[in-house]
Short mmCIF file of C-alpha atoms in Angstrom, two decimals:
data_model
loop_
_atom_site.label_atom_id
_atom_site.label_comp_id
_atom_site.label_asym_id
_atom_site.label_seq_id
_atom_site.Cartn_x
_atom_site.Cartn_y
_atom_site.Cartn_z
CA UNK A 29 69.65 54.49 -128.55
CA UNK A 30 70.48 55.79 -125.07
CA UNK A 31 67.82 53.46 -123.46
CA UNK A 32 68.06 51.99 -120.04
CA UNK A 33 67.41 48.33 -118.83
CA UNK A 34 63.73 48.60 -119.78
CA UNK A 35 64.35 49.50 -122.93
CA UNK A 36 62.43 53.18 -122.75
CA UNK A 37 64.10 56.32 -124.24
CA UNK A 38 66.16 58.06 -121.61
CA UNK A 39 65.05 61.93 -121.28
CA UNK A 40 67.02 65.15 -120.14
CA UNK A 41 64.56 67.92 -119.08
CA UNK A 42 66.11 71.62 -118.88
CA UNK A 43 64.06 73.12 -116.28
CA UNK A 44 63.12 72.32 -112.60
CA UNK A 45 60.10 74.39 -112.76
CA UNK A 46 56.27 73.03 -112.87
CA UNK A 47 56.44 71.91 -116.62
CA UNK A 48 59.69 69.95 -116.21
CA UNK A 49 58.96 68.51 -112.92
CA UNK A 50 55.53 67.47 -113.90
CA UNK A 51 57.03 65.35 -116.87
CA UNK A 52 59.44 63.62 -114.35
CA UNK A 53 56.25 62.91 -112.25
CA UNK A 54 54.47 61.40 -115.32
CA UNK A 55 57.44 59.43 -116.30
CA UNK A 56 57.60 57.85 -112.74
CA UNK A 57 53.88 57.11 -112.34
CA UNK A 58 53.22 53.38 -111.30
CA UNK A 59 53.19 51.32 -114.20
CA UNK A 60 55.02 53.26 -115.98
CA UNK A 61 58.46 52.10 -117.98
CA UNK A 62 61.82 52.28 -116.51
CA UNK A 63 64.10 55.00 -118.02
CA UNK A 64 66.75 57.22 -117.04
CA UNK A 65 65.44 61.01 -116.65
CA UNK A 66 67.79 63.60 -115.57
CA UNK A 67 66.37 67.26 -114.87
CA UNK A 68 69.05 70.38 -115.14
CA UNK A 69 68.02 73.24 -113.23
CA UNK A 70 70.19 76.58 -113.20
CA UNK A 71 68.96 77.66 -109.60
CA UNK A 72 71.69 76.12 -106.94
CA UNK A 73 68.30 74.85 -104.97
CA UNK A 74 64.68 75.32 -104.86
CA UNK A 75 63.85 77.45 -102.17
CA UNK A 76 60.31 78.82 -100.98
CA UNK A 77 60.68 82.35 -102.98
CA UNK A 78 57.93 83.09 -105.24
CA UNK A 79 54.21 83.67 -104.74
CA UNK A 80 51.17 81.51 -105.39
CA UNK A 81 48.72 80.25 -108.13
CA UNK A 82 45.56 78.90 -108.74
CA UNK A 83 45.15 75.28 -110.54
CA UNK A 84 41.74 75.12 -112.48
CA UNK A 85 40.01 71.61 -112.63
CA UNK A 86 41.56 70.84 -115.75
CA UNK A 87 44.93 71.32 -114.04
CA UNK A 88 44.00 69.30 -111.24
CA UNK A 89 42.90 66.48 -113.79
CA UNK A 90 46.08 66.46 -115.35
CA UNK A 91 48.01 66.32 -112.13
CA UNK A 92 45.84 63.16 -111.55
CA UNK A 93 46.42 61.78 -114.97
CA UNK A 94 50.17 62.08 -114.66
CA UNK A 95 50.69 60.80 -111.62
CA UNK A 96 47.71 59.72 -109.10
CA UNK A 97 49.99 60.61 -105.89
CA UNK A 98 50.57 64.17 -107.51
CA UNK A 99 47.05 65.09 -108.02
CA UNK A 100 46.24 63.71 -104.03
CA UNK A 101 49.37 66.09 -103.01
CA UNK A 102 48.30 69.13 -104.58
CA UNK A 103 45.07 68.91 -102.81
CA UNK A 104 46.83 68.40 -99.40
CA UNK A 105 49.12 71.11 -100.00
CA UNK A 106 46.56 74.21 -100.98
CA UNK A 107 43.49 75.55 -100.18
CA UNK A 108 40.06 73.75 -101.95
CA UNK A 109 36.86 75.83 -101.69
CA UNK A 110 33.71 74.54 -99.69
CA UNK A 111 30.92 74.08 -102.00
CA UNK A 112 29.25 77.36 -101.31
CA UNK A 113 32.35 79.23 -101.74
CA UNK A 114 32.30 82.10 -104.04
CA UNK A 115 35.00 84.85 -104.63
CA UNK A 116 33.79 88.35 -105.12
CA UNK A 117 34.56 90.67 -107.88
CA UNK A 118 34.61 94.51 -106.37
CA UNK A 119 35.26 98.09 -107.35
CA UNK A 120 38.16 99.94 -105.89
CA UNK A 121 36.07 101.37 -103.41
CA UNK A 122 34.75 97.78 -101.83
CA UNK A 123 31.20 97.84 -103.99
CA UNK A 124 30.41 94.29 -104.86
CA UNK A 125 29.75 93.76 -108.96
CA UNK A 126 29.65 89.87 -108.88
CA UNK A 127 30.72 86.77 -107.26
CA UNK A 128 32.47 83.73 -108.71
CA UNK A 129 30.96 80.68 -107.53
CA UNK A 130 34.42 78.90 -107.18
CA UNK A 131 32.67 76.14 -104.86
CA UNK A 132 30.75 74.72 -107.54
CA UNK A 133 33.42 73.74 -109.93
CA UNK A 134 34.04 70.22 -108.37
CA UNK A 135 30.80 69.05 -109.31
CA UNK A 136 30.33 70.58 -112.65
CA UNK A 137 33.79 69.42 -114.08
CA UNK A 138 35.15 66.81 -112.00
CA UNK A 139 37.92 68.35 -110.19
CA UNK A 140 37.93 71.40 -107.75
CA UNK A 141 39.87 74.68 -108.08
CA UNK A 142 42.81 74.44 -105.82
CA UNK A 143 45.20 77.77 -104.89
CA UNK A 144 48.47 77.17 -103.63
CA UNK A 145 51.90 78.33 -102.76
CA UNK A 146 54.36 77.85 -105.99
CA UNK A 147 56.63 76.41 -103.58
CA UNK A 148 54.20 74.14 -101.91
CA UNK A 149 53.22 72.82 -106.01
CA UNK A 150 57.27 72.44 -106.25
CA UNK A 151 57.50 70.12 -102.81
CA UNK A 152 54.40 68.34 -104.06
CA UNK A 153 56.30 67.76 -107.59
CA UNK A 154 59.57 66.79 -106.34
CA UNK A 155 58.25 64.31 -103.73
CA UNK A 156 56.43 62.56 -107.01
CA UNK A 157 59.75 62.35 -109.20
CA UNK A 158 60.81 59.32 -107.87
CA UNK A 159 64.68 58.25 -108.62
CA UNK A 160 64.99 61.04 -111.48
CA UNK A 161 68.41 62.61 -111.30
CA UNK A 162 68.02 66.65 -110.44
CA UNK A 163 71.22 68.44 -111.11
CA UNK A 164 71.28 72.36 -109.68
CA UNK A 165 73.57 74.73 -110.54
CA UNK A 166 73.96 74.16 -113.53
CA UNK A 167 72.73 75.09 -117.15
CA UNK A 168 72.47 73.40 -120.86
CA UNK A 169 75.20 75.37 -122.78
CA UNK A 170 74.30 73.51 -126.31
CA UNK A 171 73.32 70.34 -127.21
CA UNK A 172 73.88 68.56 -130.49
CA UNK A 173 71.13 66.15 -132.20
CA UNK A 174 72.78 63.08 -133.88
CA UNK A 175 69.36 61.47 -135.40
CA UNK A 176 69.32 58.71 -133.10
CA UNK A 177 70.35 60.42 -129.91
CA UNK A 178 71.14 63.78 -128.27
CA UNK A 179 74.39 64.84 -126.63
CA UNK A 180 73.68 67.64 -123.99
CA UNK A 181 76.65 69.66 -122.93
CA UNK A 182 76.24 71.46 -119.36
CA UNK A 183 77.82 74.27 -117.86
CA UNK A 184 79.80 72.02 -115.75
CA UNK A 185 81.77 70.38 -118.57
CA UNK A 186 79.75 67.33 -118.55
CA UNK A 187 77.94 65.36 -121.41
CA UNK A 188 74.88 63.57 -120.97
CA UNK A 189 73.88 61.41 -123.74
CA UNK A 190 70.02 60.90 -124.21
CA UNK A 191 67.06 59.79 -126.38
CA UNK A 192 65.05 63.01 -126.16
CA UNK A 193 65.84 66.62 -124.51
CA UNK A 194 62.71 68.32 -123.44
CA UNK A 195 63.02 72.28 -123.24
CA UNK A 196 60.78 73.22 -120.02
CA UNK A 197 62.88 76.40 -119.50
CA UNK A 198 60.44 79.12 -119.13
CA UNK A 199 59.44 82.25 -121.10
CA UNK A 200 62.93 83.12 -121.95
CA UNK A 201 63.77 79.70 -123.33
CA UNK A 202 67.33 79.07 -124.19
CA UNK A 203 66.44 75.51 -125.47
CA UNK A 204 63.75 77.63 -127.94
CA UNK A 205 66.33 79.54 -129.16
CA UNK A 206 68.78 76.77 -130.02
CA UNK A 207 65.81 74.66 -131.85
CA UNK A 208 63.71 77.52 -133.32
CA UNK A 209 65.98 80.93 -133.12
CA UNK A 210 62.55 83.04 -133.23
CA UNK A 211 62.99 86.15 -131.50
CA UNK A 212 62.12 87.40 -127.84
CA UNK A 213 58.54 87.27 -126.59
CA UNK A 214 56.51 90.16 -127.05
CA UNK A 215 55.73 92.48 -124.01
CA UNK A 216 51.90 93.21 -123.60
CA UNK A 217 51.87 96.56 -121.88
CA UNK A 218 51.65 95.34 -118.08
CA UNK A 219 53.34 94.32 -115.22
CA UNK A 220 52.31 91.94 -112.71
CA UNK A 221 53.71 91.87 -108.85
CA UNK A 222 52.79 89.08 -106.55
CA UNK A 223 53.17 88.68 -103.00
CA UNK A 224 52.13 87.16 -99.67
CA UNK A 225 49.82 88.28 -96.86
CA UNK A 226 47.27 87.39 -94.48
CA UNK A 227 43.74 86.65 -95.18
CA UNK A 228 41.55 89.85 -95.16
CA UNK A 229 38.67 89.16 -93.06
CA UNK A 230 35.88 90.41 -94.88
CA UNK A 231 37.30 88.16 -98.18
CA UNK A 232 38.02 84.42 -96.56
CA UNK A 233 37.46 83.17 -100.17
CA UNK A 234 39.44 85.69 -101.74
CA UNK A 235 38.45 88.55 -104.21
CA UNK A 236 39.32 90.08 -107.74
CA UNK A 237 39.56 94.29 -108.00
CA UNK A 238 38.88 95.87 -111.18
CA UNK A 239 40.85 99.17 -110.68
CA UNK A 240 41.87 102.16 -113.01
CA UNK A 241 45.09 100.82 -114.68
CA UNK A 242 45.54 98.00 -111.86
CA UNK A 243 43.91 94.45 -111.28
CA UNK A 244 44.22 92.45 -108.05
CA UNK A 245 43.31 89.12 -107.58
CA UNK A 246 43.56 87.23 -103.99
CA UNK A 247 43.34 83.82 -103.21
CA UNK A 248 43.58 81.64 -100.41
CA UNK A 249 46.51 79.19 -99.79
CA UNK A 250 45.96 77.69 -96.44
CA UNK A 251 46.79 78.55 -92.88
CA UNK A 252 45.42 81.69 -93.11
CA UNK A 253 47.67 83.12 -95.86
CA UNK A 254 46.96 84.51 -99.30
CA UNK A 255 48.54 85.17 -102.22
CA UNK A 256 47.87 88.17 -104.65
CA UNK A 257 48.86 89.61 -107.69
CA UNK A 258 48.64 92.85 -109.16
CA UNK A 259 48.50 93.40 -113.19
CA UNK A 260 49.69 97.30 -113.56
CA UNK A 261 49.54 99.23 -116.79
CA UNK A 262 53.29 100.36 -117.38
CA UNK A 263 56.31 100.88 -119.84
CA UNK A 264 58.42 97.47 -119.98
CA UNK A 265 61.46 97.54 -117.67
CA UNK A 266 59.93 100.16 -115.43
CA UNK A 267 58.33 98.12 -112.40
CA UNK A 268 61.21 95.28 -112.53
CA UNK A 269 63.77 98.22 -112.30
CA UNK A 270 62.68 98.84 -108.61
CA UNK A 271 63.70 96.61 -105.66
CA UNK A 272 60.86 95.01 -103.92
CA UNK A 273 60.59 97.24 -101.09
CA UNK A 274 60.32 100.46 -103.56
CA UNK A 275 57.87 98.41 -105.70
CA UNK A 276 55.96 97.69 -102.76
CA UNK A 277 55.29 101.51 -101.59
CA UNK A 278 54.98 102.58 -105.11
CA UNK A 279 52.08 100.22 -105.40
CA UNK A 280 50.64 101.31 -102.10
CA UNK A 281 50.78 104.84 -103.19
CA UNK A 282 48.86 103.77 -106.40
CA UNK A 283 45.99 102.09 -104.20
CA UNK A 284 46.25 104.26 -101.43
CA UNK A 285 42.26 105.55 -101.68
CA UNK A 286 40.84 101.50 -102.59
CA UNK A 287 38.83 99.75 -99.48
CA UNK A 288 40.79 99.75 -96.79
CA UNK A 289 40.78 96.18 -96.11
CA UNK A 290 42.24 95.45 -99.59
CA UNK A 291 45.14 98.22 -98.81
CA UNK A 292 45.58 96.72 -95.41
CA UNK A 293 46.14 93.66 -96.54
CA UNK A 294 48.78 95.04 -99.58
CA UNK A 295 50.65 96.74 -96.73
CA UNK A 296 51.08 93.45 -94.44
CA UNK A 297 52.69 91.73 -97.23
CA UNK A 298 55.50 89.37 -95.90
CA UNK A 299 58.58 91.24 -96.36
CA UNK A 300 60.82 87.82 -95.87
CA UNK A 301 59.71 86.40 -98.99
CA UNK A 302 59.19 89.57 -100.52
CA UNK A 303 57.38 90.18 -104.03
CA UNK A 304 57.99 88.93 -107.43
CA UNK A 305 57.69 91.44 -110.26
CA UNK A 306 57.67 90.26 -113.80
CA UNK A 307 56.80 92.10 -117.28
CA UNK A 308 53.94 90.25 -118.81
CA UNK A 309 55.09 88.65 -122.39
CA UNK A 310 53.52 86.10 -124.78
CA UNK A 311 54.14 84.62 -128.07
CA UNK A 312 52.30 84.27 -131.28
CA UNK A 313 51.16 80.26 -131.22
CA UNK A 314 52.93 77.98 -133.25
CA UNK A 315 51.69 74.51 -134.56
CA UNK A 316 55.09 72.21 -133.72
CA UNK A 317 57.51 72.61 -130.84
CA UNK A 318 59.68 69.79 -131.58
CA UNK A 319 62.79 69.90 -133.90
CA UNK A 320 64.33 66.20 -134.24
CA UNK A 321 64.82 64.68 -130.97
CA UNK A 322 64.29 68.06 -129.00
CA UNK A 323 60.71 69.47 -127.95
CA UNK A 324 59.36 72.35 -125.82
CA UNK A 325 56.74 72.12 -123.17
CA UNK A 326 55.20 74.76 -120.65
CA UNK A 327 55.80 78.56 -121.24
CA UNK A 328 59.26 77.61 -123.29
CA UNK A 329 56.35 76.52 -125.82
CA UNK A 330 53.24 78.45 -125.23
CA UNK A 331 53.87 81.38 -123.10
CA UNK A 332 50.52 83.09 -122.15
CA UNK A 333 49.46 86.38 -120.29
CA UNK A 334 47.80 85.52 -116.99
CA UNK A 335 44.32 86.66 -117.53
CA UNK A 336 42.89 83.11 -117.55
CA UNK A 337 45.18 81.90 -114.71
CA UNK A 338 46.06 78.78 -117.27
CA UNK A 339 49.93 78.61 -117.47
CA UNK A 340 50.58 76.28 -114.52
CA UNK A 341 47.50 74.26 -115.90
CA UNK A 342 48.72 73.89 -119.40
CA UNK A 343 52.22 72.98 -118.14
CA UNK A 344 50.52 70.02 -116.28
CA UNK A 345 48.44 69.13 -119.30
CA UNK A 346 51.56 69.13 -121.38
CA UNK A 347 53.29 66.87 -118.89
CA UNK A 348 50.15 64.57 -118.59
CA UNK A 349 49.91 64.11 -122.51
CA UNK A 350 53.86 63.77 -123.30
CA UNK A 351 54.52 61.48 -120.35
CA UNK A 352 51.48 59.10 -121.28
CA UNK A 353 52.79 59.31 -124.92
CA UNK A 354 56.54 58.42 -124.05
CA UNK A 355 55.16 55.76 -121.24
CA UNK A 356 52.97 54.37 -124.28
CA UNK A 357 55.67 54.65 -127.06
CA UNK A 358 58.84 53.88 -125.05
CA UNK A 359 60.99 53.63 -127.97
CA UNK A 360 59.41 55.83 -130.42
CA UNK A 361 60.53 58.82 -129.76
CA UNK A 362 59.25 60.86 -133.07
CA UNK A 363 56.44 59.01 -133.16
CA UNK A 364 55.29 60.62 -129.50
CA UNK A 365 56.42 64.03 -130.11
CA UNK A 366 54.66 64.19 -133.46
CA UNK A 367 51.47 63.07 -131.98
CA UNK A 368 52.44 65.37 -128.83
CA UNK A 369 52.56 68.63 -131.02
CA UNK A 370 49.17 67.54 -132.96
CA UNK A 371 47.15 67.47 -129.61
CA UNK A 372 48.43 70.04 -127.81
CA UNK A 373 49.35 72.85 -129.97
CA UNK A 374 45.84 73.76 -131.06
CA UNK A 375 44.54 73.97 -127.87
CA UNK A 376 47.04 75.88 -126.39
CA UNK A 377 46.91 78.19 -129.39
CA UNK A 378 43.36 78.89 -128.30
CA UNK A 379 43.99 79.53 -124.93
CA UNK A 380 47.23 82.02 -125.71
CA UNK A 381 44.92 84.09 -127.90
CA UNK A 382 41.87 84.15 -125.69
CA UNK A 383 44.30 85.07 -122.58
CA UNK A 384 45.66 88.25 -124.70
CA UNK A 385 42.24 89.08 -125.73
CA UNK A 386 41.11 89.11 -122.41
CA UNK A 387 44.34 90.69 -121.54
CA UNK A 388 45.43 91.99 -118.06
CA UNK A 389 44.43 95.69 -117.85
CA UNK A 390 43.79 97.97 -121.24
CA UNK A 391 45.00 101.18 -121.64
CA UNK A 392 41.24 102.70 -121.20
CA UNK A 393 41.43 101.70 -117.71
CA UNK A 394 44.36 103.92 -116.78
CA UNK A 395 42.13 106.96 -118.15
CA UNK A 396 39.34 106.08 -116.05
CA UNK A 397 36.96 103.78 -117.98
CA UNK A 398 33.95 102.58 -116.23
CA UNK A 399 34.74 99.87 -113.77
CA UNK A 400 31.55 97.72 -114.29
CA UNK A 401 32.34 98.02 -117.81
CA UNK A 402 35.92 96.59 -117.12
CA UNK A 403 34.25 94.15 -114.96
CA UNK A 404 32.13 92.50 -117.79
CA UNK A 405 35.39 91.57 -119.38
CA UNK A 406 36.82 89.62 -116.32
CA UNK A 407 37.60 86.35 -116.27
CA UNK A 408 34.73 84.20 -113.99
CA UNK A 409 34.52 80.45 -113.84
CA UNK A 410 30.85 80.44 -114.26
CA UNK A 411 31.36 81.67 -118.03
CA UNK A 412 29.85 78.79 -119.70
CA UNK A 413 32.22 79.29 -122.76
CA UNK A 414 34.99 77.93 -120.06
CA UNK A 415 33.35 74.45 -120.58
CA UNK A 416 35.61 73.48 -123.19
CA UNK A 417 38.57 74.56 -120.83
CA UNK A 418 37.83 73.29 -117.39
CA UNK A 419 36.13 70.16 -119.05
CA UNK A 420 39.19 69.05 -120.43
CA UNK A 421 40.35 65.23 -120.28
CA UNK A 422 43.64 63.62 -120.86
CA UNK A 423 43.38 61.20 -123.87
CA UNK A 424 43.72 57.84 -123.20
CA UNK A 425 46.58 56.54 -125.10
CA UNK A 426 46.62 52.87 -126.34
CA UNK A 427 50.21 51.11 -126.60
CA UNK A 428 50.26 51.21 -130.23
CA UNK A 429 49.82 53.70 -132.82
#
């Protein structure tokens, strides 16, 4: 085995995003056995690009379980709603249809909702990865599984020997292609555009807009700023083919008759950080993400639509569970992977399918369906069916199986 002086299995993580860095934080939690952890990230540096995200109570509990310092840093880096705060759901003309009582989540589920910039989350994660080695500007060209270890070949020409390879390289995971070769993810009929702006005065707690062919979600991230995400019915590839300025102008044309404060917020989008454009894809769930000494986590394992806002939280849950297993079973990689998939696959499968069912923007919306009927299917945190989602708690792993 390629273990280090503490006897714990060494790990190579492919991808320095939320899932990969969260696993590093878990493997560097107080009391975790010493091991060598290497992260390989294709980007040359982790920059302040991108938009924001929401971590719901299950995601915050996962961060706390992965590494107590991580949960504290996330709370400090983002916006935590006050006890009475609510996020309105409105029609495009500004008519309030309902209000989501997001301020009550902490009392109900033991942790709050936190909205923050993706870059702020990355910085919180990096601060808790300890002495894990981060190799940037490199990719994994291939790996070989030798039964008792893996050899990981990098684009730099270097080879790393380890006990475990973790694919945390996103929805278009190359690691998944090598492990499973199960085709490309499936486009679900809409595109997400995301940006940052200043807080609209009339929506200090954010807002959700159920429009015709466009849904808009806005959340504060602290410092007088919000992030917004617009989900737009479109043919695959149409919006990603546009540059950021052209896409923003096209979005503004589509919403020009909406409530003026909402239009103005989009118009004031931070041009320096730009907007991020992504065609939304997912995959049918599978029940085993491991092959030999390789395993997938996060979007590489279970990409899902953003309808329930659970992508980042599921990545954190994966990291907390896999990290706990690897820490409890420091030399039993096959056993840890078997238990990990048995616990995580059923839960994530349910959320992938529910997110797909709720969808982003159905085709009827683009033909002018009644917005109140649309609103009835919107994701709200007061839905009692979410108790199993937000009420999640990490399993307590014992040192033996």
